[in-house]
Coordinates of C-alpha atoms in Angstrom, one line a residue:
Chain D
X1 CA 1.4 -11.1 -32.0
X2 CA -2.0 -11.2 -30.3
X3 CA -4.6 -13.6 -31.5
X4 CA -8.1 -13.8 -30.0
X5 CA -10.1 -16.8 -31.0
X6 CA -13.9 -17.2 -30.5
X7 CA -14.0 -15.1 -27.4
X8 CA -17.3 -14.9 -25.6
X9 CA -18.0 -13.1 -22.3
X10 CA -21.3 -12.9 -20.6
X11 CA -22.5 -10.8 -17.6
X12 CA -25.5 -12.8 -16.4
X13 CA -27.9 -12.8 -19.3
X14 CA -26.1 -10.0 -21.2
X15 CA -23.6 -11.1 -23.9
X16 CA -20.9 -8.5 -23.7
X17 CA -18.6 -10.2 -26.3
X18 CA -19.9 -12.8 -28.8
X19 CA -17.5 -15.0 -30.6
X20 CA -14.9 -12.3 -31.2
X21 CA -11.9 -13.1 -33.4
X22 CA -9.1 -10.6 -33.7
X23 CA -5.6 -10.8 -35.0
X24 CA -3.1 -8.0 -34.2
X25 CA 0.2 -7.9 -36.1
X26 CA 3.5 -6.9 -34.5
X27 CA 4.1 -3.1 -34.7
X28 CA 0.6 -2.1 -35.8
X29 CA -1.7 0.4 -34.2
X30 CA -5.2 -1.0 -34.1
X31 CA -8.2 1.3 -33.5
X32 CA -11.1 -0.2 -31.7
X33 CA -14.4 1.7 -32.1
X34 CA -18.0 1.2 -31.5
X35 CA -21.0 2.6 -29.6
X36 CA -21.0 2.7 -25.8
X37 CA -21.7 -0.7 -24.4
X38 CA -20.4 -2.5 -27.5
X39 CA -17.8 -4.4 -25.5
X40 CA -14.6 -2.5 -26.2
X41 CA -13.6 -2.1 -22.5
X42 CA -14.7 -5.7 -21.8
X43 CA -12.4 -6.9 -24.5
X44 CA -9.5 -5.0 -22.9
X45 CA -10.5 -6.4 -19.5
X46 CA -10.4 -10.0 -20.9
X47 CA -7.1 -9.5 -22.6
X48 CA -5.5 -8.1 -19.4
X49 CA -7.0 -10.7 -17.1
X50 CA -9.5 -8.5 -15.2
X51 CA -12.3 -10.5 -16.7
X52 CA -12.3 -14.2 -17.4
X53 CA -14.1 -15.1 -20.7
X54 CA -16.5 -18.0 -20.8
X55 CA -15.2 -19.5 -24.0
X56 CA -12.4 -18.7 -26.4
X57 CA -8.7 -18.3 -26.2
X58 CA -6.3 -15.3 -26.1
X59 CA -2.9 -16.1 -27.5
X60 CA 0.0 -13.7 -27.0
X61 CA 3.2 -14.4 -28.8
X62 CA 2.2 -18.0 -29.3
X63 CA 1.3 -18.5 -25.6
X64 CA -2.1 -19.0 -24.3
X65 CA -2.7 -16.3 -21.6
X66 CA -6.5 -16.9 -21.2
X67 CA -7.4 -16.7 -17.5
X68 CA -4.1 -15.6 -16.1
X69 CA -4.3 -13.0 -13.3
X70 CA -3.6 -9.3 -14.4
X71 CA -0.1 -9.1 -12.9
X72 CA 1.1 -12.2 -14.8
X73 CA -0.2 -10.7 -18.0
X74 CA 1.7 -7.5 -17.3
X75 CA 4.8 -9.6 -16.7
X76 CA 4.2 -11.2 -20.2
X77 CA 4.4 -7.8 -21.7
X78 CA 0.9 -6.3 -22.0
X79 CA 0.3 -3.0 -20.3
X80 CA -2.9 -0.8 -20.3
X81 CA -4.5 2.4 -19.3
X82 CA -8.0 2.7 -17.8
X83 CA -11.0 4.4 -19.2
X84 CA -11.9 5.8 -15.9
X85 CA -8.4 7.2 -15.2
X86 CA -6.7 5.4 -12.3
X87 CA -3.9 7.0 -10.3
X88 CA -1.9 6.4 -7.2
X89 CA -3.4 9.5 -5.6
X90 CA -1.0 9.9 -2.6
X91 CA 2.1 9.1 -4.6
X92 CA 4.0 11.7 -6.6
X93 CA 4.4 11.5 -10.4
X94 CA 8.0 10.3 -9.9
X95 CA 6.9 7.5 -7.5
X96 CA 4.1 6.4 -9.7
X97 CA 6.2 5.9 -12.8
X98 CA 9.0 4.3 -10.7
X99 CA 6.4 1.8 -9.5
X100 CA 5.9 0.8 -13.1
X101 CA 9.6 0.8 -13.9
X102 CA 10.4 -1.6 -11.0
X103 CA 8.7 -4.5 -12.9
X104 CA 11.7 -5.0 -15.3
X105 CA 14.5 -2.9 -13.8
X106 CA 17.1 -5.2 -12.2
X107 CA 17.4 -2.8 -9.2
X108 CA 16.0 0.4 -7.9
X109 CA 18.8 2.5 -9.4
X110 CA 18.0 1.3 -12.9
X111 CA 14.3 1.9 -12.2
X112 CA 15.2 5.5 -11.3
X113 CA 17.0 6.0 -14.5
X114 CA 14.1 4.6 -16.5
X115 CA 11.7 6.9 -14.6
X116 CA 13.7 10.0 -15.4
X117 CA 13.9 9.0 -19.1
X118 CA 10.1 8.5 -19.2
X119 CA 9.4 11.7 -17.4
X120 CA 11.4 13.7 -19.9
X121 CA 9.8 11.8 -22.8
X122 CA 6.3 12.5 -21.7
X123 CA 7.0 16.0 -20.4
X124 CA 5.9 15.1 -16.9
X125 CA 9.3 16.1 -15.4
X126 CA 7.8 19.5 -14.6
X127 CA 5.3 17.7 -12.3
X128 CA 7.9 15.4 -10.7
X129 CA 6.9 16.0 -7.1
X130 CA 3.2 16.7 -7.6
X131 CA 0.9 14.1 -6.1
X132 CA -1.0 12.1 -8.7
X133 CA -4.2 13.1 -7.1
X134 CA -3.5 16.8 -7.8
X135 CA -2.8 16.6 -11.5
X136 CA -4.9 18.0 -14.3
X137 CA -6.8 15.7 -16.6
X138 CA -4.2 15.7 -19.3
X139 CA -1.3 15.2 -16.9
X140 CA -3.2 12.4 -15.2
X141 CA -3.8 10.7 -18.5
X142 CA -0.2 11.1 -19.4
X143 CA 0.8 9.7 -16.1
X144 CA -1.3 6.6 -16.7
X145 CA 0.5 6.2 -20.1
X146 CA 3.9 6.9 -18.5
X147 CA 3.5 4.2 -15.8
X148 CA 2.3 1.8 -18.4
X149 CA 5.2 2.3 -20.7
X150 CA 7.6 2.2 -17.7
X151 CA 6.8 -1.6 -17.5
X152 CA 8.4 -1.9 -21.0
X153 CA 5.4 -3.5 -22.6
X154 CA 5.4 -5.2 -26.0
X155 CA 1.6 -4.6 -26.4
X156 CA -0.1 -1.5 -25.1
X157 CA -3.8 -1.1 -24.7
X158 CA -5.1 2.5 -24.5
X159 CA -8.7 2.9 -23.3
X160 CA -10.1 6.3 -24.3
X161 CA -6.9 8.1 -23.7
X162 CA -7.8 11.4 -25.4
X163 CA -11.5 11.7 -24.4
X164 CA -12.1 15.1 -22.9
X165 CA -8.9 16.7 -24.1
X166 CA -8.6 19.8 -26.1
X167 CA -7.4 19.6 -29.8
X168 CA -4.0 20.9 -28.8
X169 CA -3.6 18.3 -26.1
X170 CA -4.8 15.6 -28.5
X171 CA -2.0 16.6 -30.9
X172 CA 0.5 16.3 -28.1
X173 CA -0.8 12.7 -27.3
X174 CA -0.6 11.8 -31.1
X175 CA 3.1 12.8 -31.1
X176 CA 3.7 10.7 -27.9
X177 CA 2.0 7.6 -29.4
X178 CA 4.0 7.9 -32.6
X179 CA 7.2 8.1 -30.5
X180 CA 6.1 5.0 -28.5
X181 CA 5.5 3.1 -31.7
X182 CA 9.0 4.0 -32.9
X183 CA 10.2 2.0 -29.9
X184 CA 8.5 -1.0 -31.3
X185 CA 5.4 -1.1 -29.1
X186 CA 2.3 -2.6 -30.7
X187 CA -0.9 -0.8 -29.6
X188 CA -4.7 -1.3 -29.5
X189 CA -6.5 2.0 -29.0
X190 CA -10.2 2.4 -27.9
X191 CA -11.4 5.8 -28.8
X192 CA -14.5 7.8 -29.6
X193 CA -12.6 10.8 -31.0
X194 CA -12.8 10.0 -34.7
X195 CA -10.3 12.6 -35.9
X196 CA -7.7 11.0 -33.5
X197 CA -8.4 7.4 -34.4
X198 CA -8.5 8.0 -38.2
X199 CA -5.2 9.8 -38.0
X200 CA -3.3 7.3 -35.8
X201 CA -4.6 3.8 -36.6
X202 CA -3.3 1.5 -39.3
X203 CA -6.4 -0.6 -39.1
X204 CA -9.7 -0.2 -37.4
X205 CA -12.0 -2.8 -35.9
X206 CA -15.6 -1.9 -35.2
X207 CA -17.5 -3.6 -32.4
X208 CA -21.3 -3.5 -32.1
X209 CA -23.3 -5.3 -29.4
X210 CA -20.3 -7.6 -28.7
X211 CA -19.7 -8.6 -32.3
X212 CA -17.2 -7.4 -34.9
X213 CA -19.1 -5.7 -37.7
X214 CA -16.2 -4.3 -39.7
X215 CA -12.5 -4.3 -40.0
X216 CA -10.2 -2.5 -42.3
X217 CA -8.1 0.6 -43.1
X218 CA -9.6 3.9 -41.7
X219 CA -10.9 5.0 -45.1
X220 CA -12.6 1.7 -45.7
X221 CA -14.2 1.8 -42.3
X222 CA -15.4 5.4 -42.9
X223 CA -17.3 4.1 -46.0
X224 CA -18.6 0.9 -44.6
X225 CA -22.5 1.1 -44.6
X226 CA -22.9 -1.2 -41.6
X227 CA -20.5 0.9 -39.5
X228 CA -22.1 4.2 -40.6
X229 CA -25.5 2.8 -39.5
X230 CA -24.3 1.4 -36.2
X231 CA -21.9 4.1 -35.1
X232 CA -20.5 6.8 -37.3
X233 CA -23.6 8.4 -38.7
X234 CA -23.7 10.2 -42.0
X235 CA -20.8 12.6 -41.4
X236 CA -17.9 10.3 -42.3
X237 CA -19.6 8.8 -45.4
Chain L
X1 CA 17.2 20.0 -16.5
X2 CA 18.0 16.4 -16.0
X3 CA 21.1 17.1 -13.9
X4 CA 19.2 19.4 -11.6
X5 CA 16.6 16.8 -10.8
X6 CA 19.2 14.0 -10.3
X7 CA 20.9 16.2 -7.8
X8 CA 17.8 16.5 -5.7
X9 CA 17.9 12.8 -4.8
X10 CA 14.3 13.2 -3.7
X11 CA 13.5 9.7 -2.8
X12 CA 16.6 8.8 -0.7
X13 CA 15.6 11.8 1.4
X14 CA 12.0 10.8 1.5
X15 CA 12.1 9.9 5.2
X16 CA 13.6 13.2 6.1
X17 CA 10.9 14.9 4.0
X18 CA 8.4 13.1 6.1
X19 CA 9.6 14.3 9.4
X20 CA 10.3 17.8 8.3
X21 CA 12.8 20.3 7.0
X22 CA 15.2 20.4 10.0
X23 CA 16.4 17.1 8.5
X24 CA 19.0 15.0 10.1
X25 CA 19.5 17.3 13.2
X26 CA 16.0 16.8 14.5
X27 CA 16.3 13.0 14.8
X28 CA 19.8 13.2 16.2
X29 CA 18.7 15.7 18.9
X30 CA 15.7 13.5 19.7
X31 CA 17.9 10.4 20.0
X32 CA 20.3 12.3 22.4
X33 CA 17.5 13.6 24.5
X34 CA 15.7 10.3 24.7
X35 CA 18.9 8.6 25.9
X36 CA 19.6 11.1 28.7
X37 CA 16.3 12.3 30.0
X38 CA 15.0 9.0 31.4
X39 CA 17.8 8.9 34.0
X40 CA 16.3 11.9 35.8
X41 CA 12.7 10.8 35.5
X42 CA 10.7 9.7 38.5
X43 CA 9.4 6.1 38.3
X44 CA 5.9 6.9 37.2
X45 CA 7.0 9.2 34.4
X46 CA 9.6 6.6 33.4
X47 CA 6.7 4.1 33.1
X48 CA 4.8 6.6 30.9
X49 CA 7.9 7.1 28.7
X50 CA 8.2 3.3 28.3
X51 CA 4.6 3.1 27.3
X52 CA 5.1 5.8 24.7
X53 CA 8.1 3.9 23.3
X54 CA 6.2 0.6 23.3
X55 CA 3.1 2.0 21.6
X56 CA 5.3 3.9 19.1
X57 CA 6.9 0.6 18.3
X58 CA 3.5 -1.2 18.0
X59 CA 2.0 1.6 16.0
X60 CA 4.9 1.5 13.6
X61 CA 4.6 -2.3 13.2
X62 CA 0.9 -1.8 12.5
X63 CA 1.6 1.1 10.2
X64 CA 3.4 -1.2 7.7
X65 CA 0.2 -3.0 7.0
X66 CA -2.4 -0.4 8.0
X67 CA -0.8 2.8 6.9
X68 CA 1.6 2.1 4.0
X69 CA -0.4 -0.9 2.5
X70 CA -3.8 0.5 3.4
X71 CA -5.1 -2.7 4.9
X72 CA -6.9 -1.6 8.0
X73 CA -6.3 -4.5 10.3
X74 CA -8.0 -4.3 13.7
X75 CA -6.7 -7.5 15.2
X76 CA -3.1 -6.9 16.0
X77 CA -3.7 -7.9 19.6
X78 CA -3.6 -11.5 18.4
X79 CA 0.0 -11.2 17.3
X80 CA 0.9 -9.3 20.4
X81 CA -0.7 -12.0 22.6
X82 CA 1.0 -14.8 20.6
X83 CA 4.4 -13.1 21.2
X84 CA 3.6 -12.7 24.9
X85 CA 2.4 -16.2 25.5
X86 CA 5.1 -18.0 23.4
X87 CA 8.1 -16.4 25.2
X88 CA 6.4 -16.7 28.6
X89 CA 5.4 -20.4 28.3
X90 CA 8.8 -21.3 26.8
X91 CA 10.4 -19.6 29.7
X92 CA 8.3 -21.3 32.4
X93 CA 8.1 -24.8 30.9
X94 CA 11.4 -25.1 29.1
X95 CA 13.6 -22.5 30.8
X96 CA 14.3 -20.9 27.4
X97 CA 15.4 -17.2 27.7
X98 CA 12.7 -14.7 26.7
X99 CA 15.1 -13.3 24.1
X100 CA 15.0 -16.6 22.2
X101 CA 11.3 -17.1 23.0
X102 CA 10.8 -13.7 21.4
X103 CA 12.2 -14.9 18.1
X104 CA 10.2 -18.1 18.3
X105 CA 7.1 -16.1 19.1
X106 CA 7.6 -13.9 16.1
X107 CA 7.6 -17.1 13.9
X108 CA 4.3 -18.2 15.4
X109 CA 2.8 -14.7 14.9
X110 CA 4.1 -14.6 11.3
X111 CA 2.4 -18.0 10.8
X112 CA -0.9 -16.7 12.2
X113 CA -0.5 -13.5 10.2
X114 CA -0.1 -15.7 7.0
X115 CA -3.2 -17.6 8.0
X116 CA -5.2 -14.3 8.5
X117 CA -3.8 -13.0 5.2
X118 CA -4.7 -16.2 3.4
X119 CA -8.3 -16.0 4.8
X120 CA -8.9 -12.4 4.1
X121 CA -6.8 -11.4 1.0
X122 CA -7.5 -14.6 -0.9
X123 CA -11.2 -13.8 -0.9
X124 CA -10.5 -10.1 -1.7
X125 CA -11.9 -8.7 1.6
X126 CA -11.6 -5.0 1.7
X127 CA -12.7 -2.0 3.8
X128 CA -15.2 -2.8 6.5
X129 CA -15.3 -6.5 5.7
X130 CA -11.5 -6.7 6.2
X131 CA -11.8 -4.9 9.5
X132 CA -14.5 -7.2 10.8
X133 CA -12.6 -10.3 9.6
X134 CA -9.4 -9.3 11.5
X135 CA -11.4 -8.6 14.7
X136 CA -13.0 -12.0 14.4
X137 CA -9.6 -13.7 13.7
X138 CA -8.1 -12.1 16.8
X139 CA -11.1 -13.0 19.0
X140 CA -10.7 -16.6 17.9
X141 CA -7.2 -16.6 19.3
X142 CA -8.3 -14.9 22.5
X143 CA -11.1 -17.4 23.1
X144 CA -8.8 -20.4 22.4
X145 CA -6.4 -19.0 25.1
X146 CA -9.2 -18.4 27.6
X147 CA -10.0 -22.2 27.4
X148 CA -6.4 -23.5 27.1
X149 CA -5.4 -25.2 30.4
X150 CA -1.6 -25.1 29.8
X151 CA -1.9 -21.4 29.0
X152 CA -3.5 -20.7 32.4
X153 CA -7.0 -20.2 30.9
X154 CA -8.7 -16.9 31.7
X155 CA -6.6 -16.4 34.9
X156 CA -3.5 -16.0 32.8
X157 CA 0.1 -16.6 33.8
X158 CA 2.3 -15.0 36.4
X159 CA 5.9 -15.0 35.5
X160 CA 8.3 -16.2 38.2
X161 CA 10.1 -13.2 39.6
X162 CA 13.9 -13.6 39.5
X163 CA 16.7 -11.2 40.4
X164 CA 17.7 -8.6 37.8
X165 CA 19.1 -10.3 34.8
X166 CA 19.6 -9.6 31.1
X167 CA 19.3 -13.2 30.2
X168 CA 16.0 -13.6 32.0
X169 CA 14.8 -10.2 30.7
X170 CA 13.8 -9.0 34.2
X171 CA 14.7 -5.8 36.1
X172 CA 13.3 -4.7 39.4
X173 CA 15.6 -2.2 41.0
X174 CA 15.1 0.2 38.2
X175 CA 13.0 0.3 35.1
X176 CA 15.8 1.9 33.0
X177 CA 16.8 -1.2 31.2
X178 CA 13.2 -1.7 30.0
X179 CA 13.3 1.9 28.7
X180 CA 16.5 1.3 26.8
X181 CA 15.3 -2.0 25.4
X182 CA 12.1 -0.3 24.2
X183 CA 14.1 2.6 22.7
X184 CA 16.4 0.1 20.9
X185 CA 13.3 -1.7 19.6
X186 CA 11.8 1.5 18.3
X187 CA 15.0 2.7 16.6
X188 CA 15.4 -0.7 15.0
X189 CA 11.9 -0.8 13.6
X190 CA 12.3 2.7 12.3
X191 CA 15.4 1.6 10.4
X192 CA 13.5 -1.4 9.0
X193 CA 10.7 0.9 8.0
X194 CA 13.0 3.3 6.2
X195 CA 14.6 0.4 4.4
X196 CA 11.2 -0.9 3.4
X197 CA 9.8 2.4 2.1
X198 CA 12.8 3.1 0.0
X199 CA 12.8 -0.3 -1.6
X200 CA 10.7 -2.0 -4.3
X201 CA 8.6 -3.5 -1.5
X202 CA 7.7 -0.1 -0.2
X203 CA 6.7 1.4 -3.5
X204 CA 4.6 -1.7 -4.2
X205 CA 2.9 -1.5 -0.8
X206 CA 1.9 2.2 -1.2
X207 CA 0.8 1.5 -4.8
X208 CA -1.5 -1.3 -3.5
X209 CA -2.9 1.2 -0.9
X210 CA -3.7 3.7 -3.6
X211 CA -5.2 1.5 -6.3
X212 CA -5.1 -2.3 -6.4
X213 CA -6.3 -2.7 -10.0
X214 CA -3.8 -0.2 -11.3
X215 CA -1.1 -2.0 -9.3
X216 CA -2.1 -5.4 -10.8
X217 CA -2.0 -3.8 -14.3
X218 CA 1.6 -2.7 -13.6
X219 CA 2.6 -6.3 -12.8
X220 CA 2.3 -6.2 -9.0
X221 CA 1.1 -9.4 -7.4
X222 CA -1.1 -7.7 -4.9
X223 CA -2.0 -10.8 -3.0
X224 CA 1.7 -11.7 -2.5
X225 CA 2.7 -8.2 -1.4
X226 CA -0.3 -7.8 1.0
X227 CA 0.7 -11.2 2.5
X228 CA 4.3 -9.9 3.0
X229 CA 3.1 -6.8 4.7
X230 CA 0.8 -8.8 7.0
X231 CA 3.6 -11.2 7.9
X232 CA 6.2 -8.5 8.6
X233 CA 3.7 -6.5 10.6
X234 CA 2.6 -9.6 12.6
X235 CA 6.1 -10.7 13.4
X236 CA 7.2 -7.2 14.5
X237 CA 4.1 -6.8 16.7
X238 CA 4.8 -10.0 18.6
X239 CA 8.2 -8.7 19.8
X240 CA 6.2 -6.0 21.6
X241 CA 4.1 -8.7 23.2
X242 CA 7.2 -10.4 24.7
X243 CA 8.4 -7.0 25.9
X244 CA 5.1 -6.3 27.6
X245 CA 5.1 -9.8 29.3
X246 CA 8.6 -9.2 30.7
X247 CA 7.7 -5.7 31.8
X248 CA 4.4 -6.4 33.6
X249 CA 5.3 -10.1 34.5
X250 CA 1.7 -11.1 34.2
X251 CA -0.3 -12.0 31.1
X252 CA -3.8 -13.1 30.5
X253 CA -6.1 -13.2 27.4
X254 CA -7.9 -10.1 28.8
X255 CA -4.7 -8.0 29.0
X256 CA -2.7 -9.1 26.0
X257 CA -5.4 -10.1 23.5
X258 CA -8.5 -7.9 23.8
X259 CA -9.9 -5.9 20.9
X260 CA -9.3 -2.8 23.0
X261 CA -5.5 -3.4 22.7
X262 CA -5.8 -3.6 18.9
X263 CA -7.7 -0.3 19.0
X264 CA -5.0 1.3 21.2
X265 CA -2.3 0.0 18.8
X266 CA -3.9 1.6 15.7
X267 CA -5.0 4.8 17.5
X268 CA -1.4 6.1 17.5
X269 CA -0.9 6.0 13.7
X270 CA -4.5 7.3 13.1
X271 CA -4.0 10.3 15.5
X272 CA -0.4 11.0 14.4
X273 CA -0.7 10.3 10.7
X274 CA -1.2 7.1 8.6
X275 CA 1.7 5.9 6.4
X276 CA 4.3 8.3 7.9
X277 CA 7.3 7.5 10.0
X278 CA 6.6 10.1 12.7
X279 CA 2.8 9.5 12.7
X280 CA 2.8 6.5 15.2
X281 CA 5.3 8.2 17.4
X282 CA 3.4 11.5 17.6
X283 CA 0.3 9.5 18.2
X284 CA 1.8 7.6 21.1
X285 CA 3.2 10.8 22.6
X286 CA -0.3 12.2 22.6
X287 CA -2.3 9.1 23.5
X288 CA -0.2 7.3 26.1
X289 CA 0.3 10.1 28.6
X290 CA -3.4 10.9 28.6
X291 CA -4.2 7.2 28.8
X292 CA -1.7 6.6 31.7
X293 CA -2.6 9.7 33.6
X294 CA -6.3 9.3 33.4
X295 CA -5.9 5.7 34.4
X296 CA -3.7 6.5 37.3
X297 CA -5.5 9.6 38.6
X298 CA -9.0 9.9 37.3
X299 CA -10.0 6.3 37.4
X300 CA -8.4 5.8 40.8
X301 CA -10.0 8.8 42.4
X302 CA -13.4 8.5 40.8
X303 CA -13.5 4.8 40.9
X304 CA -15.0 4.7 37.4
X305 CA -13.3 1.9 35.5
X306 CA -12.8 2.6 31.8
X307 CA -13.0 6.4 32.1
X308 CA -9.5 6.5 30.5
X309 CA -11.0 4.9 27.4
X310 CA -13.7 7.5 27.3
X311 CA -11.1 10.3 27.3
X312 CA -9.0 8.5 24.6
X313 CA -12.1 7.9 22.5
X314 CA -13.1 11.6 22.7
X315 CA -9.6 12.5 21.7
X316 CA -9.8 10.3 18.7
X317 CA -13.0 11.9 17.6
X318 CA -11.6 15.3 18.0
X319 CA -8.6 14.5 15.9
X320 CA -10.8 12.9 13.3
X321 CA -12.8 16.1 13.0
X322 CA -10.1 18.6 13.2
X323 CA -7.1 16.9 11.6
X324 CA -8.5 14.0 9.5
X325 CA -5.0 13.4 8.0
X326 CA -3.4 13.2 11.5
X327 CA -1.5 15.6 13.6
X328 CA 1.5 15.2 11.4
X329 CA -0.2 17.2 8.8
X330 CA -0.4 20.2 11.2
X331 CA 3.2 19.7 12.3
X332 CA 4.4 19.5 8.7
X333 CA 2.7 22.8 8.0
X334 CA 4.9 24.4 10.6
X335 CA 8.1 22.7 9.7
X336 CA 8.0 22.3 6.0
X337 CA 9.2 24.6 3.3
X338 CA 6.7 26.0 0.8
X339 CA 7.2 23.4 -1.9
X340 CA 6.5 20.5 0.3
X341 CA 3.4 22.1 1.7
X342 CA 1.9 22.6 -1.7
X343 CA 2.6 19.0 -2.7
X344 CA 1.1 17.5 0.4
X345 CA -1.8 19.9 1.2
X346 CA -3.2 20.5 -2.2
X347 CA -5.1 17.2 -2.0
X348 CA -7.3 18.4 0.9

């Protein structure tokens, strides 16, 4: 579904991504882990058009989307959430999700129906008229997710969705993500919370200093010496 | 649960929410009062009322770009001036009725708006840089007109005075027709505004105001929608320029294109409340009487030119300090029910 070939991204003299190759199958949940500064968010930004890579190609459903502006990539069917949570602060929860839903709805009436569905699905219906700027962390993260799925994406990129949440809240998100997958959405998830990523991902890719140093099933990754040295530490060995 | 929320129809009623709980009765009463009251007003007060309507109109036109879309343009005098000059010169040189000139002027203003948008949005100008760029772009137009012979250079143009006529857009025996034209313009622009904020365009514009990157990630072409806001705002502002030209019957670059005029246009929405329907109107009701009275009395008696601007500036500072979200925030607190207060005042 998503194929990344020889992707390189530099910021001045710093190589953020070095010759990255990645292949995501339709329907899978891919975990993307690695130390801070290893290029996870940069990779997301390249895929969604916020950064333009120096070399390499990004192919989504057989189509080269390298260098397209972010809104065109969203139209192709890739949605994302942001590591530093973004929200339409002066818009209500309802309006924020509606804004996402307007992308594919044929009219505003249909968008309203989609919005109500998604609000019930994510449990945000209780916060319908709350301004996004006044939400708690968990609700704000949920809102980011809700607006993203309102665009009816085929591929969803989640950037540190559960960082800073309590174990109970994490379980809530796990349930949500499984439900989203049921609807046929492929996902790439960047996360530091190992319990979460080990539980939810089909396969994990490990980035270190802009290069992929390991890829495989969660249990394989947990036993990979290179990954343990670079990122996990002894605990998961 | 679902049914209950559907019944609320929250967003269709959004505009009512924004002007307060009394809902539909308040605007209807206001419309009735504004239609009848001018008949008994003495000429000077009628003039003040016309200025309130004109600046409510201009503030609303600016609000589409500056308030809802969050693009703080400070050069709307250019669009105002283009409207004034187009209808005036078409009338003088080609005997075209100002009503038609008004429409042609709005096309020119929209064109210049597109040019301004292309210059600023294409290069991603934001915040202060966008403000400076829009001031510069409006100054360019003013300086061109100061040096343009056919446009009367810096002396400007006096419109030929003709007997009262709707076709020629001139009334001398009474100012009432001007009042009703301005009132119609204001009501029309409010209807346009309500249509916009309840449509896809409106949601996209406020999304862009709140977060451009998030908007892009949701598939919104931010450049395109900012351009649309700029063009609509520019075209609507130019109608106000034609109205002013026909009302005062004299235009010059110093009266229809200065930065001071841009400031006066955006002062209403800022004082009243950005991105709200009533904001620009409340702002104009506060600013214009003070402006007109200080100009007519203080400046005349003291002989100090520009004292009216000092008063207006002080007022702006006061509001910025006491009610940073605009006077509408204060009025809302009085009018609104509890639920709406909590959703709009929690953010402070």
